[in-house]
mmCIF file with all atom_site columns, C-alpha atoms in Angstrom:
data_model
loop_
_atom_site.group_PDB
_atom_site.id
_atom_site.type_symbol
_atom_site.label_atom_id
_atom_site.label_alt_id
_atom_site.label_comp_id
_atom_site.label_asym_id
_atom_site.label_entity_id
_atom_site.label_seq_id
_atom_site.pdbx_PDB_ins_code
_atom_site.Cartn_x
_atom_site.Cartn_y
_atom_site.Cartn_z
_atom_site.occupancy
_atom_site.B_iso_or_equiv
_atom_site.pdbx_formal_charge
_atom_site.auth_seq_id
_atom_site.auth_comp_id
_atom_site.auth_asym_id
_atom_site.auth_atom_id
_atom_site.pdbx_PDB_model_num
ATOM 1   C CA . GLU G 1 1   ? 0.000   0.000  0.000   1.00 0.00 ? 678  GLU G CA 1
ATOM 2   C CA . LEU G 1 2   ? 1.361   3.353  -1.016  1.00 0.00 ? 679  LEU G CA 1
ATOM 3   C CA . LYS G 1 3   ? 2.112   5.682  1.871   1.00 0.00 ? 680  LYS G CA 1
ATOM 4   C CA . VAL G 1 4   ? 3.105   9.312  1.685   1.00 0.00 ? 681  VAL G CA 1
ATOM 5   C CA . GLU G 1 5   ? 4.953   11.102 4.457   1.00 0.00 ? 682  GLU G CA 1
ATOM 6   C CA . GLN G 1 6   ? 5.207   14.836 4.471   1.00 0.00 ? 683  GLN G CA 1
ATOM 7   C CA . ASN G 1 7   ? 7.220   16.954 6.852   1.00 0.00 ? 684  ASN G CA 1
ATOM 8   C CA . PRO G 1 8   ? 7.246   19.158 8.670   1.00 0.00 ? 685  PRO G CA 1
ATOM 9   C CA . LEU G 1 9   ? 3.608   19.299 9.722   1.00 0.00 ? 686  LEU G CA 1
ATOM 10  C CA . PHE G 1 10  ? 3.936   22.884 10.869  1.00 0.00 ? 687  PHE G CA 1
ATOM 11  C CA . LEU G 1 11  ? 6.385   25.497 9.738   1.00 0.00 ? 688  LEU G CA 1
ATOM 12  C CA . SER G 1 12  ? 6.698   28.986 11.083  1.00 0.00 ? 689  SER G CA 1
ATOM 13  C CA . MET G 1 13  ? 9.272   31.087 9.335   1.00 0.00 ? 690  MET G CA 1
ATOM 14  C CA . GLN G 1 14  ? 10.375  34.664 9.050   1.00 0.00 ? 691  GLN G CA 1
ATOM 15  C CA . GLU G 1 15  ? 9.891   36.644 5.893   1.00 0.00 ? 692  GLU G CA 1
ATOM 16  C CA . GLY G 1 16  ? 12.919  36.519 3.679   1.00 0.00 ? 693  GLY G CA 1
ATOM 17  C CA . LYS G 1 17  ? 14.067  33.100 4.844   1.00 0.00 ? 694  LYS G CA 1
ATOM 18  C CA . ASN G 1 18  ? 14.369  29.910 2.827   1.00 0.00 ? 695  ASN G CA 1
ATOM 19  C CA . TYR G 1 19  ? 12.958  26.535 3.717   1.00 0.00 ? 696  TYR G CA 1
ATOM 20  C CA . THR G 1 20  ? 12.105  23.149 2.238   1.00 0.00 ? 697  THR G CA 1
ATOM 21  C CA . ILE G 1 21  ? 9.103   20.870 2.660   1.00 0.00 ? 698  ILE G CA 1
ATOM 22  C CA . TYR G 1 22  ? 9.719   17.175 2.077   1.00 0.00 ? 699  TYR G CA 1
ATOM 23  C CA . CYS G 1 23  ? 7.454   14.519 0.656   1.00 0.00 ? 700  CYS G CA 1
ATOM 24  C CA . ASN G 1 24  ? 8.523   10.863 0.799   1.00 0.00 ? 701  ASN G CA 1
ATOM 25  C CA . TYR G 1 25  ? 6.500   8.040  -0.654  1.00 0.00 ? 702  TYR G CA 1
ATOM 26  C CA . SER G 1 26  ? 6.797   4.317  -0.253  1.00 0.00 ? 703  SER G CA 1
ATOM 27  C CA . THR G 1 27  ? 6.290   2.765  -3.691  1.00 0.00 ? 704  THR G CA 1
ATOM 28  C CA . THR G 1 28  ? 7.075   3.586  -7.273  1.00 0.00 ? 705  THR G CA 1
ATOM 29  C CA . SER G 1 29  ? 5.252   6.509  -8.785  1.00 0.00 ? 706  SER G CA 1
ATOM 30  C CA . ASP G 1 30  ? 5.856   8.645  -11.826 1.00 0.00 ? 707  ASP G CA 1
ATOM 31  C CA . ARG G 1 31  ? 3.495   11.466 -11.000 1.00 0.00 ? 708  ARG G CA 1
ATOM 32  C CA . LEU G 1 32  ? 3.436   13.755 -8.030  1.00 0.00 ? 709  LEU G CA 1
ATOM 33  C CA . TYR G 1 33  ? 1.372   16.830 -7.313  1.00 0.00 ? 710  TYR G CA 1
ATOM 34  C CA . TRP G 1 34  ? 1.745   19.790 -5.010  1.00 0.00 ? 711  TRP G CA 1
ATOM 35  C CA . TYR G 1 35  ? -1.339  21.653 -3.892  1.00 0.00 ? 712  TYR G CA 1
ATOM 36  C CA . ARG G 1 36  ? -1.857  24.766 -1.835  1.00 0.00 ? 713  ARG G CA 1
ATOM 37  C CA . GLN G 1 37  ? -4.885  25.425 0.321   1.00 0.00 ? 714  GLN G CA 1
ATOM 38  C CA . ASP G 1 38  ? -5.839  28.730 1.884   1.00 0.00 ? 715  ASP G CA 1
ATOM 39  C CA . PRO G 1 39  ? -8.350  28.539 4.744   1.00 0.00 ? 716  PRO G CA 1
ATOM 40  C CA . GLY G 1 40  ? -11.835 27.841 3.438   1.00 0.00 ? 717  GLY G CA 1
ATOM 41  C CA . LYS G 1 41  ? -10.672 27.696 -0.148  1.00 0.00 ? 718  LYS G CA 1
ATOM 42  C CA . SER G 1 42  ? -10.134 24.965 -2.713  1.00 0.00 ? 719  SER G CA 1
ATOM 43  C CA . LEU G 1 43  ? -6.934  23.015 -3.049  1.00 0.00 ? 720  LEU G CA 1
ATOM 44  C CA . GLU G 1 44  ? -5.079  24.874 -5.766  1.00 0.00 ? 721  GLU G CA 1
ATOM 45  C CA . SER G 1 45  ? -2.834  22.851 -8.034  1.00 0.00 ? 722  SER G CA 1
ATOM 46  C CA . LEU G 1 46  ? 0.701   24.243 -7.916  1.00 0.00 ? 723  LEU G CA 1
ATOM 47  C CA . PHE G 1 47  ? 2.890   21.721 -9.696  1.00 0.00 ? 724  PHE G CA 1
ATOM 48  C CA . VAL G 1 48  ? 2.675   18.420 -11.514 1.00 0.00 ? 725  VAL G CA 1
ATOM 49  C CA . LEU G 1 49  ? 5.961   16.516 -11.589 1.00 0.00 ? 726  LEU G CA 1
ATOM 50  C CA . LEU G 1 50  ? 6.032   13.764 -14.164 1.00 0.00 ? 727  LEU G CA 1
ATOM 51  C CA . SER G 1 51  ? 9.494   12.309 -14.330 1.00 0.00 ? 728  SER G CA 1
ATOM 52  C CA . ASN G 1 52  ? 12.682  11.716 -12.437 1.00 0.00 ? 729  ASN G CA 1
ATOM 53  C CA . GLY G 1 53  ? 14.669  14.885 -12.076 1.00 0.00 ? 730  GLY G CA 1
ATOM 54  C CA . ALA G 1 54  ? 11.718  17.112 -12.912 1.00 0.00 ? 731  ALA G CA 1
ATOM 55  C CA . VAL G 1 55  ? 12.023  20.612 -11.537 1.00 0.00 ? 732  VAL G CA 1
ATOM 56  C CA . LYS G 1 56  ? 9.374   23.290 -11.772 1.00 0.00 ? 733  LYS G CA 1
ATOM 57  C CA . GLN G 1 57  ? 9.391   26.824 -10.476 1.00 0.00 ? 734  GLN G CA 1
ATOM 58  C CA . GLU G 1 58  ? 6.723   29.418 -9.965  1.00 0.00 ? 735  GLU G CA 1
ATOM 59  C CA . GLY G 1 59  ? 7.669   32.598 -8.245  1.00 0.00 ? 736  GLY G CA 1
ATOM 60  C CA . ARG G 1 60  ? 9.252   31.819 -4.884  1.00 0.00 ? 737  ARG G CA 1
ATOM 61  C CA . LEU G 1 61  ? 8.303   28.144 -5.011  1.00 0.00 ? 738  LEU G CA 1
ATOM 62  C CA . MET G 1 62  ? 10.327  25.410 -6.645  1.00 0.00 ? 739  MET G CA 1
ATOM 63  C CA . ALA G 1 63  ? 9.380   21.740 -6.688  1.00 0.00 ? 740  ALA G CA 1
ATOM 64  C CA . SER G 1 64  ? 11.547  18.786 -7.623  1.00 0.00 ? 741  SER G CA 1
ATOM 65  C CA . LEU G 1 65  ? 11.105  15.044 -7.960  1.00 0.00 ? 742  LEU G CA 1
ATOM 66  C CA . ASP G 1 66  ? 13.580  12.217 -7.416  1.00 0.00 ? 743  ASP G CA 1
ATOM 67  C CA . THR G 1 67  ? 11.771  9.003  -8.279  1.00 0.00 ? 744  THR G CA 1
ATOM 68  C CA . LYS G 1 68  ? 14.725  6.839  -7.319  1.00 0.00 ? 745  LYS G CA 1
ATOM 69  C CA . ALA G 1 69  ? 14.776  8.250  -3.802  1.00 0.00 ? 746  ALA G CA 1
ATOM 70  C CA . ARG G 1 70  ? 10.956  8.485  -3.831  1.00 0.00 ? 747  ARG G CA 1
ATOM 71  C CA . LEU G 1 71  ? 11.281  12.046 -2.670  1.00 0.00 ? 748  LEU G CA 1
ATOM 72  C CA . SER G 1 72  ? 9.850   15.360 -3.708  1.00 0.00 ? 749  SER G CA 1
ATOM 73  C CA . THR G 1 73  ? 10.756  18.713 -2.252  1.00 0.00 ? 750  THR G CA 1
ATOM 74  C CA . LEU G 1 74  ? 9.009   22.056 -2.274  1.00 0.00 ? 751  LEU G CA 1
ATOM 75  C CA . HIS G 1 75  ? 11.541  24.803 -1.722  1.00 0.00 ? 752  HIS G CA 1
ATOM 76  C CA . ILE G 1 76  ? 10.514  28.244 -0.592  1.00 0.00 ? 753  ILE G CA 1
ATOM 77  C CA . THR G 1 77  ? 12.859  31.094 -1.393  1.00 0.00 ? 754  THR G CA 1
ATOM 78  C CA . ALA G 1 78  ? 12.746  34.407 0.476   1.00 0.00 ? 755  ALA G CA 1
ATOM 79  C CA . ALA G 1 79  ? 9.346   33.719 1.984   1.00 0.00 ? 756  ALA G CA 1
ATOM 80  C CA . VAL G 1 80  ? 6.662   36.394 2.022   1.00 0.00 ? 757  VAL G CA 1
ATOM 81  C CA . HIS G 1 81  ? 3.481   36.545 4.087   1.00 0.00 ? 758  HIS G CA 1
ATOM 82  C CA . ASP G 1 82  ? 1.304   35.685 1.077   1.00 0.00 ? 759  ASP G CA 1
ATOM 83  C CA . LEU G 1 83  ? 2.802   32.213 1.016   1.00 0.00 ? 760  LEU G CA 1
ATOM 84  C CA . SER G 1 84  ? 1.120   31.356 4.311   1.00 0.00 ? 761  SER G CA 1
ATOM 85  C CA . ALA G 1 85  ? -1.143  28.383 3.587   1.00 0.00 ? 762  ALA G CA 1
ATOM 86  C CA . THR G 1 86  ? -1.292  24.605 3.921   1.00 0.00 ? 763  THR G CA 1
ATOM 87  C CA . TYR G 1 87  ? 0.690   22.694 1.316   1.00 0.00 ? 764  TYR G CA 1
ATOM 88  C CA . PHE G 1 88  ? -0.088  19.122 0.331   1.00 0.00 ? 765  PHE G CA 1
ATOM 89  C CA . CYS G 1 89  ? 1.799   16.659 -1.768  1.00 0.00 ? 766  CYS G CA 1
ATOM 90  C CA . ALA G 1 90  ? -0.145  13.893 -3.468  1.00 0.00 ? 767  ALA G CA 1
ATOM 91  C CA . VAL G 1 91  ? 1.102   10.848 -5.314  1.00 0.00 ? 768  VAL G CA 1
ATOM 92  C CA . ASP G 1 92  ? -0.568  9.138  -8.209  1.00 0.00 ? 769  ASP G CA 1
ATOM 93  C CA . ALA G 1 93  ? 0.534   5.538  -8.163  1.00 0.00 ? 770  ALA G CA 1
ATOM 94  C CA . GLY G 1 94  ? -0.846  4.719  -11.568 1.00 0.00 ? 771  GLY G CA 1
ATOM 95  C CA . THR G 1 95  ? -4.482  4.718  -10.555 1.00 0.00 ? 772  THR G CA 1
ATOM 96  C CA . TYR G 1 96  ? -6.994  7.495  -10.355 1.00 0.00 ? 773  TYR G CA 1
ATOM 97  C CA . LYS G 1 97  ? -6.605  7.757  -6.598  1.00 0.00 ? 774  LYS G CA 1
ATOM 98  C CA . TYR G 1 98  ? -4.386  10.360 -5.117  1.00 0.00 ? 775  TYR G CA 1
ATOM 99  C CA . ILE G 1 99  ? -2.542  9.431  -1.947  1.00 0.00 ? 776  ILE G CA 1
ATOM 100 C CA . PHE G 1 100 ? -1.936  12.554 0.080   1.00 0.00 ? 777  PHE G CA 1
ATOM 101 C CA . GLY G 1 101 ? 0.596   13.550 2.649   1.00 0.00 ? 778  GLY G CA 1
ATOM 102 C CA . THR G 1 102 ? -0.614  15.029 5.913   1.00 0.00 ? 779  THR G CA 1
ATOM 103 C CA . GLY G 1 103 ? -0.037  18.582 4.754   1.00 0.00 ? 780  GLY G CA 1
ATOM 104 C CA . THR G 1 104 ? 2.346   21.262 5.952   1.00 0.00 ? 781  THR G CA 1
ATOM 105 C CA . ARG G 1 105 ? 0.830   24.315 7.558   1.00 0.00 ? 782  ARG G CA 1
ATOM 106 C CA . LEU G 1 106 ? 3.109   27.196 6.713   1.00 0.00 ? 783  LEU G CA 1
ATOM 107 C CA . LYS G 1 107 ? 3.007   30.499 8.515   1.00 0.00 ? 784  LYS G CA 1
ATOM 108 C CA . VAL G 1 108 ? 5.258   33.285 7.343   1.00 0.00 ? 785  VAL G CA 1
ATOM 109 C CA . LEU G 1 109 ? 5.844   35.921 9.975   1.00 0.00 ? 786  LEU G CA 1
ATOM 110 C CA . ALA G 1 110 ? 6.406   39.537 9.053   1.00 0.00 ? 787  ALA G CA 1
ATOM 111 C CA . GLU V 2 1   ? -14.806 28.718 -16.150 1.00 0.00 ? 1090 GLU V CA 1
ATOM 112 C CA . ALA V 2 2   ? -16.310 27.855 -12.785 1.00 0.00 ? 1091 ALA V CA 1
ATOM 113 C CA . GLY V 2 3   ? -14.350 25.519 -10.567 1.00 0.00 ? 1092 GLY V CA 1
ATOM 114 C CA . VAL V 2 4   ? -15.598 22.655 -8.466  1.00 0.00 ? 1093 VAL V CA 1
ATOM 115 C CA . THR V 2 5   ? -18.249 23.848 -6.053  1.00 0.00 ? 1094 THR V CA 1
ATOM 116 C CA . GLN V 2 6   ? -19.522 22.208 -2.908  1.00 0.00 ? 1095 GLN V CA 1
ATOM 117 C CA . PHE V 2 7   ? -22.516 22.818 -0.706  1.00 0.00 ? 1096 PHE V CA 1
ATOM 118 C CA . PRO V 2 8   ? -22.843 23.451 2.143   1.00 0.00 ? 1097 PRO V CA 1
ATOM 119 C CA . SER V 2 9   ? -19.542 24.918 3.195   1.00 0.00 ? 1098 SER V CA 1
ATOM 120 C CA . HIS V 2 10  ? -20.209 23.969 6.802   1.00 0.00 ? 1099 HIS V CA 1
ATOM 121 C CA . SER V 2 11  ? -22.626 21.613 8.503   1.00 0.00 ? 1100 SER V CA 1
ATOM 122 C CA . VAL V 2 12  ? -23.141 20.970 12.193  1.00 0.00 ? 1101 VAL V CA 1
ATOM 123 C CA . ILE V 2 13  ? -25.434 18.088 13.066  1.00 0.00 ? 1102 ILE V CA 1
ATOM 124 C CA . GLU V 2 14  ? -26.117 15.828 15.988  1.00 0.00 ? 1103 GLU V CA 1
ATOM 125 C CA . LYS V 2 15  ? -25.156 12.211 16.143  1.00 0.00 ? 1104 LYS V CA 1
ATOM 126 C CA . GLY V 2 16  ? -27.809 10.079 14.496  1.00 0.00 ? 1105 GLY V CA 1
ATOM 127 C CA . GLN V 2 17  ? -28.977 12.747 12.079  1.00 0.00 ? 1106 GLN V CA 1
ATOM 128 C CA . THR V 2 18  ? -28.633 12.649 8.320   1.00 0.00 ? 1107 THR V CA 1
ATOM 129 C CA . VAL V 2 19  ? -26.561 15.014 6.215   1.00 0.00 ? 1108 VAL V CA 1
ATOM 130 C CA . THR V 2 20  ? -26.293 15.304 2.456   1.00 0.00 ? 1109 THR V CA 1
ATOM 131 C CA . LEU V 2 21  ? -23.326 16.962 0.822   1.00 0.00 ? 1110 LEU V CA 1
ATOM 132 C CA . ARG V 2 22  ? -23.396 18.148 -2.752  1.00 0.00 ? 1111 ARG V CA 1
ATOM 133 C CA . CYS V 2 23  ? -20.642 18.559 -5.319  1.00 0.00 ? 1112 CYS V CA 1
ATOM 134 C CA . ASP V 2 24  ? -20.841 20.227 -8.716  1.00 0.00 ? 1113 ASP V CA 1
ATOM 135 C CA . PRO V 2 25  ? -17.814 19.329 -10.830 1.00 0.00 ? 1114 PRO V CA 1
ATOM 136 C CA . ILE V 2 26  ? -16.264 21.431 -13.535 1.00 0.00 ? 1115 ILE V CA 1
ATOM 137 C CA . SER V 2 27  ? -18.535 21.377 -16.551 1.00 0.00 ? 1116 SER V CA 1
ATOM 138 C CA . GLY V 2 28  ? -17.610 18.576 -18.922 1.00 0.00 ? 1117 GLY V CA 1
ATOM 139 C CA . HIS V 2 29  ? -15.588 16.591 -16.400 1.00 0.00 ? 1118 HIS V CA 1
ATOM 140 C CA . ASP V 2 30  ? -16.684 12.977 -16.457 1.00 0.00 ? 1119 ASP V CA 1
ATOM 141 C CA . ASN V 2 31  ? -14.569 11.963 -13.486 1.00 0.00 ? 1120 ASN V CA 1
ATOM 142 C CA . LEU V 2 32  ? -15.694 12.922 -10.013 1.00 0.00 ? 1121 LEU V CA 1
ATOM 143 C CA . TYR V 2 33  ? -13.977 11.978 -6.769  1.00 0.00 ? 1122 TYR V CA 1
ATOM 144 C CA . TRP V 2 34  ? -14.797 12.280 -3.110  1.00 0.00 ? 1123 TRP V CA 1
ATOM 145 C CA . TYR V 2 35  ? -12.081 12.559 -0.469  1.00 0.00 ? 1124 TYR V CA 1
ATOM 146 C CA . ARG V 2 36  ? -12.146 13.158 3.259   1.00 0.00 ? 1125 ARG V CA 1
ATOM 147 C CA . ARG V 2 37  ? -9.759  14.711 5.757   1.00 0.00 ? 1126 ARG V CA 1
ATOM 148 C CA . VAL V 2 38  ? -10.361 13.736 9.346   1.00 0.00 ? 1127 VAL V CA 1
ATOM 149 C CA . MET V 2 39  ? -8.862  15.447 12.408  1.00 0.00 ? 1128 MET V CA 1
ATOM 150 C CA . GLY V 2 40  ? -5.984  17.126 10.564  1.00 0.00 ? 1129 GLY V CA 1
ATOM 151 C CA . LYS V 2 41  ? -4.778  13.857 9.102   1.00 0.00 ? 1130 LYS V CA 1
ATOM 152 C CA . GLU V 2 42  ? -4.103  13.137 5.482   1.00 0.00 ? 1131 GLU V CA 1
ATOM 153 C CA . ILE V 2 43  ? -6.757  13.555 2.827   1.00 0.00 ? 1132 ILE V CA 1
ATOM 154 C CA . LYS V 2 44  ? -8.097  10.088 1.962   1.00 0.00 ? 1133 LYS V CA 1
ATOM 155 C CA . PHE V 2 45  ? -9.850  8.832  -1.109  1.00 0.00 ? 1134 PHE V CA 1
ATOM 156 C CA . LEU V 2 46  ? -13.463 7.737  -0.709  1.00 0.00 ? 1135 LEU V CA 1
ATOM 157 C CA . LEU V 2 47  ? -14.770 6.963  -4.171  1.00 0.00 ? 1136 LEU V CA 1
ATOM 158 C CA . HIS V 2 48  ? -14.659 7.699  -7.858  1.00 0.00 ? 1137 HIS V CA 1
ATOM 159 C CA . PHE V 2 49  ? -17.387 8.154  -10.457 1.00 0.00 ? 1138 PHE V CA 1
ATOM 160 C CA . VAL V 2 50  ? -17.045 8.081  -14.199 1.00 0.00 ? 1139 VAL V CA 1
ATOM 161 C CA . LYS V 2 51  ? -20.148 9.818  -15.390 1.00 0.00 ? 1140 LYS V CA 1
ATOM 162 C CA . GLU V 2 52  ? -22.912 8.192  -13.360 1.00 0.00 ? 1141 GLU V CA 1
ATOM 163 C CA . SER V 2 53  ? -21.088 4.929  -12.666 1.00 0.00 ? 1142 SER V CA 1
ATOM 164 C CA . LYS V 2 54  ? -19.150 4.157  -9.526  1.00 0.00 ? 1143 LYS V CA 1
ATOM 165 C CA . GLN V 2 55  ? -15.708 2.966  -10.563 1.00 0.00 ? 1144 GLN V CA 1
ATOM 166 C CA . ASP V 2 56  ? -14.246 2.493  -7.147  1.00 0.00 ? 1145 ASP V CA 1
ATOM 167 C CA . GLU V 2 57  ? -15.805 2.948  -3.746  1.00 0.00 ? 1146 GLU V CA 1
ATOM 168 C CA . SER V 2 58  ? -13.126 1.115  -1.824  1.00 0.00 ? 1147 SER V CA 1
ATOM 169 C CA . GLY V 2 59  ? -12.464 4.106  0.399   1.00 0.00 ? 1148 GLY V CA 1
ATOM 170 C CA . MET V 2 60  ? -15.994 4.434  1.702   1.00 0.00 ? 1149 MET V CA 1
ATOM 171 C CA . PRO V 2 61  ? -15.817 3.869  5.461   1.00 0.00 ? 1150 PRO V CA 1
ATOM 172 C CA . ASN V 2 62  ? -19.028 1.861  5.877   1.00 0.00 ? 1151 ASN V CA 1
ATOM 173 C CA . ASN V 2 63  ? -22.582 1.495  4.660   1.00 0.00 ? 1152 ASN V CA 1
ATOM 174 C CA . ARG V 2 64  ? -23.713 4.653  6.411   1.00 0.00 ? 1153 ARG V CA 1
ATOM 175 C CA . PHE V 2 65  ? -22.217 6.518  3.472   1.00 0.00 ? 1154 PHE V CA 1
ATOM 176 C CA . LEU V 2 66  ? -24.065 6.630  0.162   1.00 0.00 ? 1155 LEU V CA 1
ATOM 177 C CA . ALA V 2 67  ? -22.834 8.491  -2.892  1.00 0.00 ? 1156 ALA V CA 1
ATOM 178 C CA . GLU V 2 68  ? -24.832 9.124  -6.023  1.00 0.00 ? 1157 GLU V CA 1
ATOM 179 C CA . ARG V 2 69  ? -24.296 10.891 -9.293  1.00 0.00 ? 1158 ARG V CA 1
ATOM 180 C CA . THR V 2 70  ? -27.553 10.878 -11.144 1.00 0.00 ? 1159 THR V CA 1
ATOM 181 C CA . GLY V 2 71  ? -27.240 11.931 -14.765 1.00 0.00 ? 1160 GLY V CA 1
ATOM 182 C CA . GLY V 2 72  ? -23.503 12.104 -14.505 1.00 0.00 ? 1161 GLY V CA 1
ATOM 183 C CA . THR V 2 73  ? -23.454 15.740 -13.439 1.00 0.00 ? 1162 THR V CA 1
ATOM 184 C CA . TYR V 2 74  ? -23.515 16.717 -9.775  1.00 0.00 ? 1163 TYR V CA 1
ATOM 185 C CA . SER V 2 75  ? -22.966 14.232 -6.990  1.00 0.00 ? 1164 SER V CA 1
ATOM 186 C CA . THR V 2 76  ? -24.308 13.846 -3.487  1.00 0.00 ? 1165 THR V CA 1
ATOM 187 C CA . LEU V 2 77  ? -22.783 12.127 -0.503  1.00 0.00 ? 1166 LEU V CA 1
ATOM 188 C CA . LYS V 2 78  ? -25.217 11.175 2.209   1.00 0.00 ? 1167 LYS V CA 1
ATOM 189 C CA . VAL V 2 79  ? -24.247 10.153 5.707   1.00 0.00 ? 1168 VAL V CA 1
ATOM 190 C CA . GLN V 2 80  ? -27.011 8.353  7.570   1.00 0.00 ? 1169 GLN V CA 1
ATOM 191 C CA . PRO V 2 81  ? -26.949 8.110  10.513  1.00 0.00 ? 1170 PRO V CA 1
ATOM 192 C CA . ALA V 2 82  ? -23.990 10.332 11.257  1.00 0.00 ? 1171 ALA V CA 1
ATOM 193 C CA . GLU V 2 83  ? -21.508 9.345  13.951  1.00 0.00 ? 1172 GLU V CA 1
ATOM 194 C CA . LEU V 2 84  ? -18.960 11.456 15.821  1.00 0.00 ? 1173 LEU V CA 1
ATOM 195 C CA . GLU V 2 85  ? -16.060 9.989  13.848  1.00 0.00 ? 1174 GLU V CA 1
ATOM 196 C CA . ASP V 2 86  ? -17.591 11.243 10.605  1.00 0.00 ? 1175 ASP V CA 1
ATOM 197 C CA . SER V 2 87  ? -16.527 14.773 11.461  1.00 0.00 ? 1176 SER V CA 1
ATOM 198 C CA . GLY V 2 88  ? -14.027 16.184 9.041   1.00 0.00 ? 1177 GLY V CA 1
ATOM 199 C CA . VAL V 2 89  ? -13.676 17.993 5.755   1.00 0.00 ? 1178 VAL V CA 1
ATOM 200 C CA . TYR V 2 90  ? -15.177 16.339 2.698   1.00 0.00 ? 1179 TYR V CA 1
ATOM 201 C CA . PHE V 2 91  ? -13.573 17.313 -0.577  1.00 0.00 ? 1180 PHE V CA 1
ATOM 202 C CA . CYS V 2 92  ? -14.830 16.752 -4.047  1.00 0.00 ? 1181 CYS V CA 1
ATOM 203 C CA . ALA V 2 93  ? -12.605 16.779 -7.108  1.00 0.00 ? 1182 ALA V CA 1
ATOM 204 C CA . SER V 2 94  ? -13.101 16.368 -10.830 1.00 0.00 ? 1183 SER V CA 1
ATOM 205 C CA . SER V 2 95  ? -10.960 15.661 -13.833 1.00 0.00 ? 1184 SER V CA 1
ATOM 206 C CA . SER V 2 96  ? -11.517 15.465 -17.530 1.00 0.00 ? 1185 SER V CA 1
ATOM 207 C CA . ASP V 2 97  ? -9.668  12.415 -18.780 1.00 0.00 ? 1186 ASP V CA 1
ATOM 208 C CA . ARG V 2 98  ? -8.851  9.575  -16.437 1.00 0.00 ? 1187 ARG V CA 1
ATOM 209 C CA . GLU V 2 99  ? -6.896  7.610  -19.020 1.00 0.00 ? 1188 GLU V CA 1
ATOM 210 C CA . ALA V 2 100 ? -4.637  10.562 -19.568 1.00 0.00 ? 1189 ALA V CA 1
ATOM 211 C CA . ARG V 2 101 ? -4.378  10.982 -15.823 1.00 0.00 ? 1190 ARG V CA 1
ATOM 212 C CA . GLU V 2 102 ? -5.329  14.607 -15.973 1.00 0.00 ? 1191 GLU V CA 1
ATOM 213 C CA . THR V 2 103 ? -4.934  16.698 -12.855 1.00 0.00 ? 1192 THR V CA 1
ATOM 214 C CA . GLN V 2 104 ? -7.773  16.531 -10.377 1.00 0.00 ? 1193 GLN V CA 1
ATOM 215 C CA . TYR V 2 105 ? -9.290  19.894 -9.475  1.00 0.00 ? 1194 TYR V CA 1
ATOM 216 C CA . PHE V 2 106 ? -10.621 20.219 -5.981  1.00 0.00 ? 1195 PHE V CA 1
ATOM 217 C CA . GLY V 2 107 ? -13.485 22.093 -4.417  1.00 0.00 ? 1196 GLY V CA 1
ATOM 218 C CA . PRO V 2 108 ? -13.245 24.025 -1.152  1.00 0.00 ? 1197 PRO V CA 1
ATOM 219 C CA . GLY V 2 109 ? -14.670 21.188 0.898   1.00 0.00 ? 1198 GLY V CA 1
ATOM 220 C CA . THR V 2 110 ? -17.583 20.809 3.263   1.00 0.00 ? 1199 THR V CA 1
ATOM 221 C CA . ARG V 2 111 ? -16.699 20.999 6.942   1.00 0.00 ? 1200 ARG V CA 1
ATOM 222 C CA . LEU V 2 112 ? -18.859 18.522 8.806   1.00 0.00 ? 1201 LEU V CA 1
ATOM 223 C CA . LEU V 2 113 ? -19.082 18.510 12.574  1.00 0.00 ? 1202 LEU V CA 1
ATOM 224 C CA . VAL V 2 114 ? -21.069 15.794 14.279  1.00 0.00 ? 1203 VAL V CA 1
ATOM 225 C CA . LEU V 2 115 ? -21.899 16.527 17.908  1.00 0.00 ? 1204 LEU V CA 1
#
């Protein structure tokens, strides 16, 4: 059974700092998603990573995928308050089900 | 284009009552999914429709949960009778092409609290 571990669960960081959220999964997958959720809002798709070594960047967020290590990272560069949200990784193991991590609640302090 | 919508946004009911959640997928999306997040844990798959047919309901917790998608458009998820452990956030998602493994688009969720 595919399991996804995401850490940290909570992250409080100062504006301008860098940090990384980690997403490990237990079995082979070639597709990984990162979502962002603001309170009371929909999960917003941030990145779709489709192959080993894939790297995608959008603004201050950069996501990467290492399928051999079964690891994805979401790197935050020079955080700003607007990035405060809960971030989820989700793995598609070749079926239509997404297996989610527990989410990382990020709070960026001014 | 409107996204996935869910109604109600919040529901507070007493144990033993019935609640029905509704999901309207993105227009034209044949695939509709229900997920649930309980007590700050991970979001877990409940079931999947293709049009009006249930493809997989392996994640449904028990027979108190009934999902329908009449006409292949909107879907409802009924909990009857509700128990305390049913509290959580129920998400709906839709996608256009399952074979192509298109991204699932999520709604804002319905926050259910069973007292």
